[in-house]
Amino acid sequence: MKAALLACAATICSAATTQSWEMSGYQDFSRGRLEGLSLSRDGKLTLGPHVTTVFDSGQAEIWSVAPAPDGSFYVGTGNRGRLFRLDAAGKTSLVWTSDHPEIFAVAVDSKGVVYAGTSPDGKVYRIENGKASEYFSPGARYIWALACAPDGSLVVATGDEGKIFRVTAAGAGSVYYETGQTHVTSLAFDAQGRLLAGSEPNGLLYRITGPGKAFVLYDSSLPEIRAIIPAPDGTIYAAALGGSVAKRTSAASAAAVTSSAGAVPTVTTTVTVTDQQAGLNPAPKPEAAKAPAVAAAQTSVSASSTTEYTGVERSALYKIAPDNTVETLWSSKEENIYDLAMQGPSILFLTDAEGRVYKMDAAAPGNATLMAQANEGDATRLVPSQKGLLAATGNFGKVLRLENGEAAGGWFEAPVRDAGTVARWGRLSWRGSASGLSFRTRSGNSARPDATWSDWSNPISNPAQAAITSPNARYVQWRVEFSGGASPTLEGVTLAYLPQNTPPVVHSIGVTAQPGAAKAASSGSSAAYTVTVTDSAELAGAGAPQTISRGASQQIQISWQADDADGDKLIYNLYFRGDDEAQWKLLRANMTENTYVLDGDVLADGRYFFRITASDRPSNPVNLAREAELVSAAITIDNTPPVVTPGAPRRVGSALELSVDAEDRGSALRRCEYSIDAGPWTPVEAADGVTDSPYESFPIRIASFPAGEHLISVRVYDTAGNAGLAKVVVR
C-alpha cells in the first residue's frame, strides 16, 4: 500500500533544561592536564612539587639514567647513541658518542667507572677518565640492562636470546643464567645480594642464586617485567607492562637502517586481544620470537610486533613479600608503568600518560597519589636525587626534576565539555579553598580548542561573581590557577549551562480499520486495511490516495511514532480535514498516548488527511518548547456500496446474455461476479477489459443456459470492499 507523507526537519541539539557539568573525585580530575599540582586518591587537587627541565639532550629518546657515587648522573640516549654526564650542580657534558644508535643501559660502579650497553649488535663499553673501550661482547643483539654486583662483577641482560652474562674483567664473561625467554629486560640485587631479573615475553620474575640456579618469584599475566625495586625489608616491587621491548627494538632497528642506508620505514604490527579472550580466561602470552636481523640492504624494512591488550590491564605494580606472596598494588587499562623508585617509606612509579609520577605509601597500598605530571608524551626513567626526583622523557629527550617542597603555583585544565549543541553558559561554582584559586573559561564550536575558540576569559575568583562570560557555543573548557602562600585545595567544580532545545520528530502515522467478520468472509478480502505514512524522504509523495473501508459498527485507529533526542516528555494533538476543506479540525488535544480510536460513523464518505503535532512542552519552558508535525497520506473513506443495475436478459440459442451496469460514488469498482440459483460465484470482467473506474458495464454470457425459471444474482465490489447486489429472474 502506497502512502504520501510529510517529513519534519529536526536540528540535533540537547535538552532545553539547565544542565550541570560537575568534575569531582580522582577519576574526573585525572582526565585533565595539570602542572605544579598533586591529585590525592580522595580527589583533592593541591600544590605539588615544582617541575623543571634540568637537561635537554637534543636527542629523540633518553633510555637510561644511572647515579654515580659523586652525586652526578650518566644519561644514555638514542638515536645517536650519546652518553652525557649531569653533575650535582646541574651542568651537563657529553662524555662519549657510540658507533651504535641506542644506549639502552648504563651502570656506574662504586669507583665511578661507567658501563654503557649499546644496541643493536649489543656491546658493553667501559668509560673511565673520559675514555671508552670495548669491555664485553656477548654476541647478542640487544643490551637491555646492566647491574654492578656486590662482588665487583658486572651483570649484563641481553636479548634476543634471553641470556644473562657475568663479566669479571675486560673480555672475560660467561653465561650466568639462560632464561629461555626472548629478552631479559630488567636487573636488580635484593638485600641479600641475590640477583633479580625480569623477562619478556612471558613476564617472569626470577631470583637467581648462582650460575644456572633460579627460582621464578612471579609469573605475570603481562608480557614484560619492566622494572624491579628491592626494599630493605626484603619486599620486592616489580612493574609489568606490554609493548616496551617492541618500541625499543623498533627504534634501534630504524636507527640502524637509517644510519646505514638512509631513512627506511619501520613496520609495526599491532596484536589486539579481544575482551572475550581477556575476560575470565587470561589472554595467552605471546610466544617467544627471534628479533629480526639488522637490515643490510637499502631496501630492507625492519618489523617488530607490539602487543597491546584491549579491555584489560596494560600495566601493573606488584608487591612480592619475603614469603613470596604476591599482591597487585596498582593496575591500569590506560597507562604503562615505565620505572619505579623508592623514597623513604613510599614507592614511586612513572607512567607514559603525560609523564605522570605517582606516589604510594608502601604501608598503605592502593592509595596512589598523582604526585606530578610532566605533560610530556612519553617517560622512561625515574631516579631519586638529593634535590628531588629525576624523570627522563622520550620524544624530546629531556631530564626533568621534581623538586623537594611545594611549588609556588600550578594549574589544572579540564577536558573539553560537549553540550551537544550551542548552549548558554551560566555560573561556575566550586568546592575548596576560598582563596588562592582563579578560574578562566573559553568556548568554541570545534571539538578541539583551536584558533577559532574564544580567548580565555577574565579570571573568576569570587564565587558571588562567577557568571561565565565566554560566548555561547557547543564546547566549553575551564582552567584553574593555584597561587602559593595559602596552600589552596580544590575538590570539585560545577559549570551550569542551558543547551538549545531539540525539536521532537514524528516518524510515522498509521491509519487502520478492521472490517467485520461477515464482510471478510463474503468478500474474501484481507482482514485489515492499513495506510501508513513515515518521515522517510525516500517515500514522500510516492503513492496515490489510499482507501479505508469499515462497517457501520467498526472503528478507525490512528497511531503514530515520535521521539525526542533530549528524552523530553511529549504531548500530541490530532487533527483532520477533508480533501475539499481548508482548515484542520481538532480531534483531540494534549494526548500522552500515541494511539487514537475514531468511531466509524463520524466521518462520511470522502477523502481525508490526518495531522499529528508533537510538542516537548511538558519538559521545557513555554518560550523554549519545540514542536514537530507529520501529515498522513490522503485517506479515502467509503461506506456506500455500488449501485448495480441489470439489463433485461435475452436468450441467444442455448445461451443467455445479460448486461449489468454498476456505479459507485466513493471509489473505483474492483470486481464483479454472478451466481445461478445460489450456486458458486463466477467472476466477470468489465466490458473495457479492466475493472478500474467508478462506472463500469459488465457483459454476462452464459452458454447452455438451462430451460425453466432461474435466479441470477450479481455482486459488484468497490475498492473499499463494499458490495452492491442485484437479482434477475429468468423464465
XYZ file of C-alpha atoms in Angstrom:
731
model
C 0.000 0.000 0.000
C 1.481 3.339 -1.042
C 1.293 6.493 1.057
C 2.101 10.183 0.723
C 3.998 11.747 3.608
C 5.494 14.893 5.054
C 8.816 14.930 6.924
C 9.663 17.254 9.745
C 13.222 18.558 9.815
C 14.963 18.396 13.160
C 18.102 20.061 14.481
C 20.336 17.862 16.593
C 20.898 19.517 19.947
C 20.462 18.997 23.657
C 17.683 19.275 26.194
C 16.451 22.769 26.939
C 16.620 22.354 30.699
C 19.546 23.598 32.721
C 22.375 21.087 32.790
C 25.378 20.917 35.084
C 28.845 19.661 34.306
C 30.454 18.554 37.530
C 34.014 17.405 37.974
C 34.997 15.929 41.311
C 36.918 12.956 42.591
C 40.050 11.264 41.413
C 38.664 9.765 38.193
C 37.292 13.093 36.942
C 40.378 15.149 37.713
C 42.745 12.506 36.351
C 41.272 13.125 32.874
C 42.582 16.696 32.859
C 46.032 18.232 32.496
C 47.937 19.675 35.417
C 51.248 21.275 36.256
C 52.684 22.059 39.652
C 49.791 20.211 41.314
C 49.189 16.876 43.007
C 45.981 14.849 42.957
C 45.246 12.733 46.016
C 43.332 9.490 45.839
C 40.358 11.133 47.569
C 40.113 13.612 44.695
C 41.763 16.773 46.069
C 43.952 18.987 43.931
C 46.739 20.686 45.865
C 50.056 22.319 45.109
C 52.681 19.688 44.285
C 56.397 19.658 43.544
C 57.760 22.159 41.076
C 58.850 20.517 37.814
C 61.843 21.981 35.996
C 63.856 20.899 32.985
C 67.450 20.321 34.081
C 68.738 18.833 30.825
C 67.645 18.823 27.200
C 69.715 16.251 25.333
C 68.572 17.236 21.875
C 68.103 13.516 21.225
C 64.965 11.603 20.342
C 64.967 9.455 23.489
C 66.587 9.138 26.877
C 66.679 5.407 27.549
C 68.779 5.111 30.713
C 69.842 7.146 33.740
C 72.345 5.864 36.340
C 73.541 7.618 39.535
C 77.246 7.861 40.324
C 78.901 7.917 43.787
C 79.805 11.607 43.453
C 76.130 12.671 43.066
C 76.253 13.004 39.305
C 74.154 11.057 36.791
C 75.004 9.416 33.495
C 72.371 9.568 30.767
C 72.206 7.240 27.752
C 70.262 8.375 24.675
C 69.082 7.341 21.228
C 69.024 7.549 18.255
C 72.637 8.756 18.088
C 73.966 6.729 20.992
C 75.324 9.534 23.145
C 76.348 9.363 26.810
C 76.047 12.547 28.901
C 77.086 13.429 32.429
C 74.789 15.555 34.574
C 76.680 16.764 37.657
C 75.240 17.642 41.057
C 75.170 21.341 40.165
C 73.055 20.659 37.082
C 75.815 21.156 34.495
C 75.948 18.682 31.615
C 78.708 17.452 29.354
C 78.981 14.961 26.528
C 81.089 12.042 27.699
C 81.021 9.684 24.717
C 79.362 9.066 21.372
C 78.838 5.434 20.433
C 79.045 3.898 16.991
C 75.676 2.279 17.750
C 72.416 4.252 17.737
C 70.978 3.269 21.130
C 72.291 3.177 24.685
C 69.566 1.243 26.468
C 71.566 0.505 29.643
C 74.024 2.406 31.855
C 75.565 1.388 35.198
C 78.160 3.016 37.467
C 80.225 1.001 39.950
C 81.367 2.066 43.413
C 84.574 3.548 41.976
C 82.745 5.749 39.485
C 83.549 3.611 36.436
C 80.775 3.837 33.872
C 79.480 0.954 31.762
C 77.241 1.500 28.763
C 75.371 -1.132 26.766
C 74.749 -0.360 23.104
C 72.254 -1.778 20.610
C 71.706 -3.251 18.121
C 74.658 -5.688 17.806
C 74.951 -5.331 21.561
C 78.286 -4.473 23.135
C 79.292 -3.249 26.588
C 81.749 -0.338 26.820
C 83.787 0.776 29.828
C 84.185 4.548 30.211
C 86.826 5.809 32.637
C 88.527 9.208 32.759
C 86.699 10.219 29.591
C 87.969 7.276 27.585
C 85.766 4.441 26.292
C 86.868 0.951 25.385
C 85.001 -2.172 24.423
C 84.591 -4.229 27.576
C 82.452 -7.205 26.585
C 80.679 -8.514 23.513
C 78.044 -11.124 24.424
C 77.146 -11.872 20.815
C 73.589 -10.662 21.476
C 71.579 -8.145 19.526
C 70.406 -6.041 22.467
C 71.813 -4.994 25.838
C 68.736 -4.202 27.945
C 70.129 -3.767 31.460
C 73.410 -3.595 33.386
C 73.962 -4.074 37.116
C 77.072 -3.897 39.261
C 77.195 -6.914 41.576
C 78.336 -6.722 45.222
C 81.433 -8.767 44.315
C 82.522 -6.156 41.731
C 81.476 -8.087 38.645
C 79.127 -6.704 36.003
C 75.849 -8.415 35.119
C 74.572 -7.998 31.557
C 70.954 -8.643 30.499
C 70.509 -9.356 26.794
C 68.107 -10.178 24.003
C 67.170 -11.696 21.642
C 68.139 -14.998 23.286
C 67.261 -14.031 26.857
C 70.670 -14.672 28.409
C 72.291 -13.129 31.469
C 76.090 -12.777 31.468
C 78.523 -12.216 34.334
C 81.626 -10.243 33.394
C 84.636 -10.150 35.724
C 87.166 -8.375 33.508
C 87.553 -6.997 30.004
C 86.543 -9.769 27.611
C 86.074 -12.228 30.488
C 82.396 -13.011 30.615
C 80.232 -16.105 30.557
C 76.570 -17.081 30.631
C 75.345 -16.811 34.206
C 71.754 -17.842 33.526
C 69.797 -18.677 30.379
C 66.097 -17.873 30.834
C 64.694 -19.435 27.663
C 62.842 -16.161 27.134
C 63.451 -13.775 24.252
C 64.607 -10.831 26.349
C 65.888 -10.133 29.852
C 64.549 -6.638 30.430
C 65.486 -5.625 33.985
C 68.046 -6.396 36.713
C 68.457 -5.654 40.422
C 70.067 -7.093 43.567
C 67.998 -7.756 46.689
C 69.002 -7.057 50.276
C 70.799 -10.432 50.466
C 72.793 -9.741 47.283
C 70.772 -12.162 45.147
C 70.195 -11.280 41.520
C 66.649 -10.411 40.385
C 65.773 -10.438 36.702
C 62.646 -9.703 34.672
C 61.907 -11.209 31.269
C 59.794 -10.857 28.137
C 57.515 -12.138 26.543
C 56.199 -14.330 29.380
C 56.558 -11.761 32.152
C 58.619 -13.914 34.504
C 60.407 -12.504 37.563
C 63.455 -14.600 38.545
C 65.587 -14.776 41.673
C 68.971 -16.180 40.626
C 71.203 -17.556 43.367
C 74.065 -18.909 41.305
C 75.147 -19.959 37.814
C 72.225 -21.792 36.255
C 70.203 -21.682 39.508
C 66.985 -19.670 39.558
C 63.543 -19.569 41.122
C 60.549 -17.884 39.474
C 59.149 -15.471 42.039
C 56.164 -14.476 39.909
C 54.590 -15.287 36.549
C 52.800 -12.117 35.457
C 49.794 -12.046 33.136
C 51.519 -9.193 31.282
C 54.366 -9.821 28.827
C 57.232 -7.814 30.314
C 58.726 -7.167 33.749
C 59.878 -3.601 33.124
C 61.383 -2.513 36.470
C 62.407 -4.067 39.819
C 62.970 -2.305 43.143
C 64.055 -4.342 46.206
C 63.181 -2.810 49.588
C 65.465 -3.085 52.652
C 62.924 -5.290 54.449
C 63.123 -7.963 51.745
C 59.998 -6.877 49.877
C 60.317 -6.666 46.107
C 58.318 -4.255 43.919
C 58.012 -5.028 40.220
C 56.305 -3.249 37.328
C 54.910 -5.179 34.371
C 53.550 -3.994 31.043
C 53.270 -4.930 27.381
C 54.925 -3.421 24.322
C 58.015 -1.723 25.750
C 60.507 -4.104 24.115
C 58.861 -3.755 20.729
C 59.039 0.029 20.981
C 62.742 -0.011 21.762
C 63.624 -2.653 19.174
C 61.730 -0.670 16.555
C 63.732 2.427 17.464
C 67.014 0.532 17.378
C 66.297 -1.182 14.060
C 65.066 2.015 12.436
C 68.103 3.936 13.641
C 70.474 1.229 12.440
C 68.894 1.074 8.997
C 68.740 4.864 8.742
C 72.396 5.252 9.607
C 73.473 2.665 7.048
C 71.009 3.111 4.224
C 69.090 6.342 4.692
C 65.581 6.709 6.017
C 63.746 3.395 5.867
C 60.263 2.978 7.375
C 59.616 0.755 10.369
C 56.614 -1.544 10.106
C 54.778 -2.106 13.404
C 52.317 -4.953 13.734
C 49.702 -4.496 16.462
C 48.162 -7.568 18.041
C 44.876 -6.852 19.828
C 43.393 -9.258 22.334
C 39.602 -9.162 22.385
C 37.563 -8.648 25.544
C 36.377 -12.236 25.317
C 39.928 -13.521 25.145
C 40.941 -11.262 28.007
C 37.954 -11.913 30.258
C 37.733 -14.672 32.801
C 40.389 -16.657 30.968
C 43.622 -14.633 30.817
C 44.924 -13.853 27.363
C 47.637 -16.246 26.226
C 51.093 -14.784 26.297
C 52.882 -14.357 23.000
C 55.365 -16.977 22.012
C 58.993 -16.000 22.245
C 60.198 -14.884 18.859
C 63.558 -14.124 17.398
C 64.244 -10.448 16.797
C 64.855 -9.644 13.150
C 68.413 -9.309 11.968
C 69.748 -5.853 11.113
C 68.809 -4.970 7.580
C 71.845 -4.722 5.372
C 70.307 -3.868 2.022
C 68.972 -0.388 1.315
C 65.555 -1.796 0.545
C 65.209 -3.662 3.851
C 62.370 -2.805 6.239
C 62.564 -3.759 9.918
C 59.491 -5.302 11.545
C 58.519 -5.573 15.161
C 55.481 -6.820 16.995
C 53.807 -4.604 19.572
C 51.450 -6.406 21.909
C 48.544 -4.265 23.132
C 45.813 -5.555 25.388
C 42.372 -4.086 24.763
C 39.891 -4.010 27.620
C 42.350 -5.409 30.211
C 45.206 -4.032 32.294
C 48.062 -2.573 30.275
C 50.372 -2.408 33.256
C 50.526 -3.387 36.909
C 52.586 -2.836 40.052
C 53.266 -5.950 42.139
C 54.470 -6.401 45.701
C 56.283 -9.667 46.393
C 56.608 -10.231 50.130
C 59.597 -12.031 51.683
C 57.435 -15.165 51.952
C 56.893 -14.993 48.131
C 53.221 -13.997 48.373
C 52.215 -11.521 45.660
C 49.833 -8.571 45.812
C 48.797 -6.284 42.955
C 49.083 -2.748 44.304
C 48.007 -0.836 41.202
C 46.912 -1.558 37.651
C 45.671 0.450 34.695
C 43.983 -0.078 31.368
C 45.228 3.284 30.067
C 48.738 3.838 31.435
C 52.024 1.940 31.224
C 54.447 1.920 34.161
C 57.947 2.521 32.855
C 60.009 2.788 36.024
C 59.991 2.515 39.834
C 61.829 4.242 42.654
C 61.858 4.187 46.459
C 61.688 7.376 48.536
C 61.640 6.652 52.240
C 58.562 4.560 53.016
C 56.953 5.359 49.657
C 57.086 3.620 46.318
C 57.129 5.942 43.287
C 56.296 4.970 39.738
C 56.376 6.722 36.386
C 53.808 6.228 33.598
C 53.592 7.168 29.953
C 50.339 9.158 30.392
C 51.650 12.722 30.080
C 54.700 11.714 32.112
C 52.837 11.112 35.357
C 54.609 10.338 38.641
C 52.588 8.502 41.284
C 53.404 8.105 44.954
C 52.114 5.260 47.110
C 52.703 4.606 50.776
C 54.180 1.116 50.951
C 52.438 0.601 54.294
C 49.027 1.552 52.844
C 48.984 0.236 49.281
C 46.170 1.052 46.902
C 46.039 4.805 47.586
C 48.282 6.183 44.868
C 48.596 9.968 44.713
C 49.246 11.620 41.370
C 52.294 13.452 42.620
C 53.146 15.366 39.461
C 52.547 15.461 35.741
C 55.325 16.466 33.383
C 52.954 16.902 30.407
C 55.386 15.012 28.214
C 54.073 12.413 25.764
C 56.483 9.712 26.913
C 58.514 8.907 30.022
C 61.199 6.293 30.501
C 63.185 6.536 33.768
C 62.685 7.685 37.365
C 65.708 8.176 39.660
C 65.899 9.764 43.145
C 68.383 12.578 43.702
C 69.303 14.847 46.601
C 67.307 17.778 45.227
C 64.312 15.723 44.138
C 63.250 13.085 41.687
C 64.696 12.960 38.182
C 62.385 11.829 35.392
C 63.685 11.093 31.905
C 61.393 11.541 28.928
C 61.241 10.341 25.369
C 60.157 12.140 22.219
C 62.140 15.226 23.268
C 64.901 13.543 25.312
C 64.753 15.648 28.484
C 65.591 15.148 32.145
C 63.096 16.803 34.481
C 63.440 17.374 38.212
C 60.535 17.147 40.629
C 61.935 19.401 43.303
C 61.506 18.847 47.010
C 58.955 21.157 48.601
C 55.799 22.771 47.345
C 55.598 24.663 44.065
C 54.861 28.394 44.143
C 51.906 27.863 41.842
C 50.289 25.494 39.421
C 47.331 24.982 37.102
C 44.741 22.416 36.140
C 42.986 22.300 32.770
C 39.734 20.369 32.482
C 38.891 18.284 29.411
C 36.567 19.810 26.825
C 32.833 19.521 27.553
C 30.414 18.849 24.681
C 26.993 20.389 25.379
C 25.551 18.619 22.324
C 24.524 21.909 20.700
C 25.035 25.612 21.131
C 24.495 26.386 24.809
C 24.103 29.419 27.012
C 26.606 29.312 29.880
C 25.561 30.000 33.443
C 27.745 30.190 36.525
C 30.850 28.445 37.781
C 30.879 27.127 41.335
C 33.498 25.160 43.218
C 34.295 23.389 46.457
C 37.644 24.049 48.031
C 39.644 26.974 49.326
C 38.090 30.426 49.478
C 41.343 31.981 48.277
C 44.260 31.097 46.067
C 42.121 29.837 43.162
C 41.481 31.702 39.923
C 39.273 30.247 37.161
C 39.015 31.030 33.474
C 36.772 29.642 30.730
C 36.790 29.501 26.945
C 34.354 28.142 24.349
C 34.147 27.191 20.689
C 32.348 25.079 18.121
C 35.165 22.695 17.173
C 35.756 19.543 19.202
C 39.350 20.532 19.977
C 40.401 24.013 21.048
C 41.978 25.855 18.151
C 42.307 29.380 16.763
C 38.535 29.581 16.260
C 37.869 29.311 20.020
C 37.399 32.344 22.213
C 40.266 33.614 24.329
C 40.434 32.608 27.955
C 38.051 34.781 29.950
C 38.970 37.230 32.649
C 39.752 35.450 35.932
C 36.928 34.335 38.220
C 37.913 34.176 41.875
C 34.803 35.403 43.707
C 32.016 32.777 43.948
C 29.439 35.584 44.170
C 30.558 36.952 40.795
C 31.138 33.725 38.890
C 28.991 34.262 35.790
C 30.660 32.751 32.706
C 31.322 35.367 30.035
C 32.548 33.068 27.269
C 30.347 33.236 24.131
C 27.539 30.747 23.572
C 28.905 27.676 21.770
C 28.739 23.907 21.723
C 32.010 23.228 23.579
C 33.414 24.743 26.747
C 36.510 24.310 28.890
C 37.659 25.691 32.223
C 41.048 26.170 33.793
C 42.084 26.952 37.357
C 45.313 28.534 38.548
C 46.668 27.913 42.052
C 48.740 30.544 43.809
C 51.067 29.682 46.667
C 51.049 31.009 50.192
C 47.549 29.936 51.152
C 48.066 26.272 50.130
C 44.764 26.174 48.211
C 42.812 22.976 47.573
C 40.137 22.128 45.024
C 37.644 19.284 45.494
C 35.008 19.884 42.832
C 33.834 22.266 40.117
C 30.345 22.680 38.627
C 29.568 24.550 35.421
C 25.896 25.260 34.624
C 24.592 25.668 31.085
C 21.360 25.706 29.105
C 21.559 23.886 25.754
C 19.390 24.781 22.801
C 16.297 22.603 22.757
C 15.940 19.839 20.152
C 12.529 19.602 18.493
C 10.810 16.231 18.588
C 10.463 14.122 15.449
C 7.282 12.414 14.286
C 8.422 9.372 12.339
C 5.171 7.830 11.076
C 1.383 7.909 11.062
C -0.707 4.788 10.529
C -4.468 4.586 9.842
C -6.061 1.173 10.300
C -9.604 -0.231 10.018
C -10.763 -3.758 10.841
C -13.702 -4.988 8.705
C -16.299 -7.221 10.327
C -16.157 -10.996 10.112
C -19.174 -11.249 7.817
C -17.723 -8.831 5.321
C -14.335 -10.530 5.367
C -15.885 -13.947 4.790
C -18.144 -12.852 1.995
C -15.622 -10.708 0.141
C -12.615 -12.941 0.543
C -10.588 -9.768 1.141
C -7.866 -9.185 3.717
C -8.839 -8.969 7.367
C -7.388 -5.470 7.761
C -6.557 -2.418 5.701
C -3.680 -0.221 6.814
C -2.284 3.051 5.484
C 0.990 4.305 6.987
C 2.990 7.443 6.239
C 6.558 7.832 7.590
C 9.037 10.689 7.827
C 11.351 8.973 5.312
C 12.064 11.364 2.477
C 12.557 8.449 0.099
C 8.843 7.592 0.247
C 7.420 11.109 0.315
C 4.661 11.541 -2.271
C 5.227 8.022 -3.539
C 1.642 6.747 -3.624
C -1.853 7.559 -4.781
C -4.602 8.331 -2.210
C -5.484 5.263 -0.160
C -8.883 3.877 0.760
C -10.070 2.744 4.189
C -13.219 0.653 4.466
C -15.330 -0.044 7.530
C -18.812 -1.131 8.501
C -21.243 0.986 10.472
C -20.225 -0.632 13.739
C -16.467 -0.506 13.123
C -13.720 1.844 14.337
C -10.763 3.571 12.710
C -7.433 3.576 14.613
C -4.867 6.327 14.070
C -1.403 5.611 15.542
C 1.938 7.361 15.271
C 5.580 7.060 16.276
C 7.564 10.022 17.633
C 10.576 10.648 19.854
C 12.757 13.413 21.225
C 16.554 13.396 21.129
C 16.679 15.090 24.531
C 14.470 12.467 26.133
C 11.789 15.098 26.802
C 8.198 14.100 27.548
C 5.918 14.662 24.554
C 2.250 15.561 24.193
C 0.268 15.231 20.972
C -2.583 16.988 19.157
C -4.511 15.122 16.446
C -6.275 16.938 13.606
C -8.188 16.024 10.446
C -9.576 17.774 7.379
C -11.438 16.754 4.266
C -9.899 16.979 0.822
C -12.067 19.958 -0.062
C -11.662 21.719 3.303
C -9.173 24.481 4.136
C -8.909 24.240 7.923
C -7.773 21.490 10.230
C -10.278 20.277 12.811
C -9.025 19.186 16.229
C -9.929 15.621 17.139
C -8.119 15.548 20.490
C -5.548 17.701 22.275
C -2.777 17.102 24.826
C -2.593 13.335 24.445
C 0.288 11.449 26.027
C -0.512 8.145 24.287
C 0.312 7.594 20.615
C -2.938 5.927 19.526
C -6.445 7.321 18.954
C -9.558 5.322 18.071
C -12.205 7.055 15.977
C -15.816 5.837 15.778
C -16.566 4.590 12.285
C -19.755 6.627 11.875
C -18.397 10.122 12.456
C -16.758 10.555 9.023
C -18.865 10.432 5.895
C -17.580 9.098 2.613
C -14.755 11.140 1.146
C -11.002 11.836 1.151
C -9.399 12.874 4.451
C -5.991 13.784 5.868
C -4.820 13.321 9.460
C -2.158 15.509 11.098
C -0.284 14.818 14.339
C 1.726 17.501 16.174
C 4.245 16.568 18.876
C 5.431 19.098 21.456
C 8.076 18.840 24.179
C 6.217 21.469 26.230
C 5.932 19.267 29.384
C 9.753 19.269 29.780
C 10.607 22.813 28.728
C 9.673 26.398 29.469
C 6.877 27.669 27.226
C 9.146 30.045 25.346
C 11.691 27.280 24.622
C 9.343 24.408 23.769
C 9.644 22.934 20.270
C 7.052 21.254 18.062
C 7.025 18.910 15.067
C 4.258 17.546 12.869
C 3.534 14.952 10.206
C 0.547 14.651 7.827
C -0.800 11.337 6.642
C -1.367 10.296 3.071
C -4.823 11.025 1.631
C -7.265 8.536 3.134
C -10.476 7.650 1.263
C -13.368 6.569 3.466
C -16.082 4.702 1.592
C -19.066 3.083 3.302
C -21.578 3.135 0.415
C -21.866 0.040 -1.789
C -22.027 0.329 -5.570
C -25.404 0.663 -7.295
C -25.928 -2.370 -9.530
C -28.440 -2.081 -12.419
C -29.024 -5.196 -14.531
C -30.490 -5.046 -18.018
C -33.112 -7.389 -19.461
C -31.836 -10.903 -20.097
C -32.141 -12.440 -23.534
C -31.685 -15.943 -24.884
C -29.479 -16.443 -27.906
C -29.888 -20.045 -28.914
C -28.972 -22.135 -25.901
C -27.051 -19.237 -24.328
C -28.208 -16.389 -22.078
C -26.857 -12.846 -22.369
C -27.211 -10.141 -19.746
C -25.656 -6.628 -19.385
C -25.094 -5.156 -15.901
C -24.185 -1.538 -15.143
C -22.558 -0.606 -11.802
C -21.654 2.770 -10.304
C -20.013 3.869 -7.020
C -19.823 7.388 -5.548
C -16.869 6.883 -3.240
C -14.270 4.786 -5.010
C -13.481 2.742 -8.091
C -15.014 -0.627 -8.816
C -12.830 -3.681 -8.431
C -14.738 -6.918 -9.058
C -17.992 -8.307 -10.472
C -19.342 -11.852 -10.114
C -22.605 -13.732 -10.578
C -24.329 -16.813 -9.163
C -27.021 -19.046 -10.667
C -29.607 -20.362 -8.280
C -27.418 -19.630 -5.238
C -24.572 -21.643 -6.753
C -20.850 -20.803 -6.876
C -19.777 -17.282 -7.797
C -18.331 -16.766 -11.274
C -16.170 -13.657 -11.930
C -16.863 -11.290 -14.825
C -14.530 -8.626 -16.213
C -15.669 -5.167 -17.355
C -16.619 -4.506 -20.948
C -13.440 -2.437 -21.500
C -11.263 -5.276 -20.171
C -10.230 -3.692 -16.812
C -12.405 -3.041 -13.751
C -10.861 0.214 -12.518
C -13.319 3.126 -12.626
C -16.376 4.268 -10.615
C -18.652 3.309 -13.511
C -18.377 0.038 -15.414
C -20.540 -2.129 -17.665
C -20.254 -5.893 -17.273
C -21.443 -8.208 -20.111
C -22.531 -11.651 -18.870
C -22.909 -14.559 -21.321
C -23.879 -17.998 -20.006
C -23.562 -20.810 -22.521
C -26.013 -23.793 -22.443
C -28.324 -21.991 -20.052
C -30.952 -24.479 -18.803
C -34.644 -24.043 -19.618
C -37.150 -23.063 -16.928
C -37.139 -20.406 -14.248
C -33.787 -19.475 -12.692
C -32.388 -16.792 -10.342
C -29.223 -14.904 -11.325
C -27.597 -12.876 -8.510
C -24.973 -10.229 -9.440
C -22.487 -8.810 -6.922
C -20.109 -5.863 -7.556
C -17.390 -4.708 -5.128
C -15.754 -1.289 -4.880
C -12.196 -0.579 -3.763
C -13.302 -0.304 -0.124
C -14.812 -3.805 -0.218
C -18.415 -2.621 -0.180
C -20.684 -4.953 -2.177
C -23.736 -3.913 -4.246
C -26.164 -6.659 -5.290
C -28.959 -7.124 -7.798
C -31.018 -10.082 -8.988
C -32.532 -11.144 -12.297
C -35.241 -13.810 -12.683
C -35.097 -15.693 -15.975
C -38.182 -17.648 -17.098
